[in-house]
XYZ file of C-alpha atoms in Angstrom:
177
model
C 16.612 2.158 22.742
C 19.060 0.686 20.235
C 17.766 -0.140 16.774
C 19.498 -3.547 16.882
C 21.104 -5.825 19.451
C 24.684 -7.083 19.003
C 23.488 -10.576 18.032
C 21.464 -9.177 15.095
C 24.422 -9.140 12.686
C 23.297 -12.394 11.093
C 19.744 -11.144 10.423
C 18.682 -9.919 7.001
C 17.393 -6.569 8.217
C 20.706 -5.756 9.873
C 22.663 -6.800 6.779
C 20.449 -4.648 4.537
C 20.918 -1.568 6.727
C 24.517 -2.005 7.887
C 26.088 0.051 5.093
C 23.190 1.887 3.471
C 19.478 2.514 3.899
C 18.807 2.088 0.158
C 19.543 -1.318 -1.352
C 19.344 -2.283 -5.032
C 17.921 -5.570 -6.346
C 17.793 -6.856 -9.917
C 16.380 -10.342 -9.414
C 12.758 -10.146 -8.329
C 12.951 -13.479 -6.496
C 15.659 -12.062 -4.202
C 13.567 -8.961 -3.603
C 10.452 -11.062 -2.956
C 12.335 -13.347 -0.546
C 13.714 -10.324 1.301
C 10.366 -8.574 1.596
C 8.711 -11.810 2.744
C 11.348 -12.207 5.491
C 10.917 -8.588 6.554
C 7.131 -8.932 6.589
C 7.391 -12.117 8.673
C 9.576 -10.218 11.134
C 7.041 -7.492 11.721
C 8.088 -4.819 9.253
C 5.498 -2.653 7.552
C 6.280 -3.255 3.867
C 4.888 -0.732 1.362
C 5.486 -1.864 -2.232
C 5.025 0.618 -5.064
C 5.298 0.035 -8.814
C 7.615 2.767 -10.072
C 7.194 1.635 -13.696
C 3.922 3.580 -13.889
C 5.518 6.842 -12.734
C 6.428 9.362 -15.389
C 6.756 12.424 -13.192
C 7.561 13.711 -9.731
C 3.841 14.100 -9.106
C 3.243 10.369 -9.728
C 5.891 9.373 -7.181
C 4.634 11.871 -4.595
C 0.992 10.833 -5.039
C 1.697 7.090 -4.683
C 4.110 7.362 -1.755
C 1.776 9.811 -0.029
C -1.159 7.419 -0.425
C 0.857 4.375 0.706
C 2.062 6.136 3.866
C -1.138 8.050 4.657
C 0.444 11.470 4.256
C -1.942 14.234 5.333
C -3.924 15.895 2.552
C -2.009 19.121 3.107
C 1.367 17.538 2.296
C 1.686 19.802 -0.715
C 2.915 17.382 -3.349
C 6.404 18.858 -3.513
C 9.767 17.305 -2.691
C 10.092 19.595 0.332
C 6.707 18.422 1.616
C 7.712 14.809 0.860
C 10.829 15.333 2.990
C 8.770 16.732 5.859
C 6.076 14.046 5.759
C 8.485 11.140 5.247
C 10.495 12.497 8.175
C 7.350 12.413 10.324
C 6.750 8.790 9.313
C 10.372 7.668 9.654
C 11.400 9.373 12.868
C 8.163 9.667 14.805
C 5.739 7.148 13.248
C 3.295 10.068 13.245
C 1.249 8.227 10.583
C 1.767 5.726 7.776
C 3.170 2.891 9.877
C 1.548 0.834 12.617
C 3.105 1.630 16.019
C 3.791 -2.055 16.681
C 5.762 -2.516 13.423
C 9.414 -3.495 13.672
C 10.190 -0.826 11.090
C 9.293 0.525 7.669
C 10.354 -0.941 4.337
C 9.569 1.125 1.272
C 9.897 -1.028 -1.864
C 10.093 0.451 -5.359
C 9.763 -2.078 -8.181
C 11.013 -1.274 -11.694
C 12.588 1.933 -10.422
C 14.900 2.041 -13.439
C 11.884 2.921 -15.604
C 11.111 5.944 -13.442
C 14.790 6.868 -13.135
C 15.010 6.997 -16.935
C 11.878 9.190 -17.138
C 12.865 11.596 -14.345
C 16.440 10.985 -13.179
C 16.658 14.109 -11.034
C 13.533 13.313 -9.016
C 14.570 9.660 -8.690
C 17.908 10.677 -7.161
C 16.395 13.331 -4.888
C 13.665 10.983 -3.633
C 16.224 8.318 -2.704
C 18.328 10.965 -0.983
C 15.328 12.136 1.056
C 14.505 8.567 2.068
C 18.114 7.775 3.033
C 18.531 10.989 4.995
C 15.334 10.387 6.944
C 16.201 6.714 7.518
C 19.522 7.789 9.050
C 17.710 10.296 11.246
C 15.157 7.630 12.250
C 18.005 5.362 13.382
C 18.972 8.050 15.888
C 15.557 7.478 17.475
C 15.975 3.688 17.397
C 13.600 3.315 14.426
C 14.304 1.065 11.442
C 13.610 2.457 7.975
C 14.938 1.138 4.680
C 14.165 1.296 0.978
C 14.582 -1.655 -1.378
C 14.871 -0.618 -5.010
C 14.299 -3.078 -7.835
C 15.901 -2.379 -11.214
C 15.840 -4.516 -14.350
C 18.990 -2.677 -15.437
C 21.986 -4.477 -13.911
C 24.218 -1.466 -14.603
C 22.078 1.180 -12.910
C 23.935 3.459 -10.533
C 22.987 6.373 -8.348
C 25.058 9.002 -6.618
C 25.505 8.601 -2.870
C 22.449 9.487 -0.835
C 22.185 10.653 2.743
C 26.010 10.757 2.705
C 25.970 6.980 2.116
C 26.374 4.871 -1.041
C 23.531 2.926 -2.623
C 24.728 -0.675 -2.698
C 23.629 -3.866 -4.359
C 22.339 -6.581 -2.042
C 24.880 -9.201 -0.922
C 23.790 -11.845 -3.430
C 24.156 -9.474 -6.389
C 27.211 -7.386 -5.495
C 29.331 -8.890 -8.245
C 28.423 -7.679 -11.761
C 28.249 -11.267 -13.033
C 25.641 -12.277 -10.462
C 23.280 -9.531 -11.702
C 23.372 -10.942 -15.228
C 21.965 -14.298 -14.076
C 18.239 -14.940 -14.302
């Protein structure tokens, strides 16, 4: 089963996933509008406040709780990769079977990225890699990342770039309130 039909190119979910599975947002209203649209279209949206994370353990604990990871998931990045892969590719847990797809939303991710840049990059890479793999099974998985820093950048993840959303691609549009 294809993840999208050819007429889906105009839909927000298609546009968000067409070039990357991780999309940056600065303006919260754009993020809120996007998550509302995705929720209305049947996506399971899990929103996590990354501003409270100061360590890898904080990220792993919150994501694990939000996606119902098994207790044995180990609280390591390798275990996160395994469990997120189970959620993304097989919907083994953490997402209702009738959901259109999974949207993992990190708000204020720049705060966490400043506290633990290596884990921030690795976590996004794990999510992107598993989202790409999920697409092979016809499953939709994406991560929307909010940053108050309009200059934030990450290395490519899952062999794909992390891009700004369409409304904020130009540097000047990220400076607007």
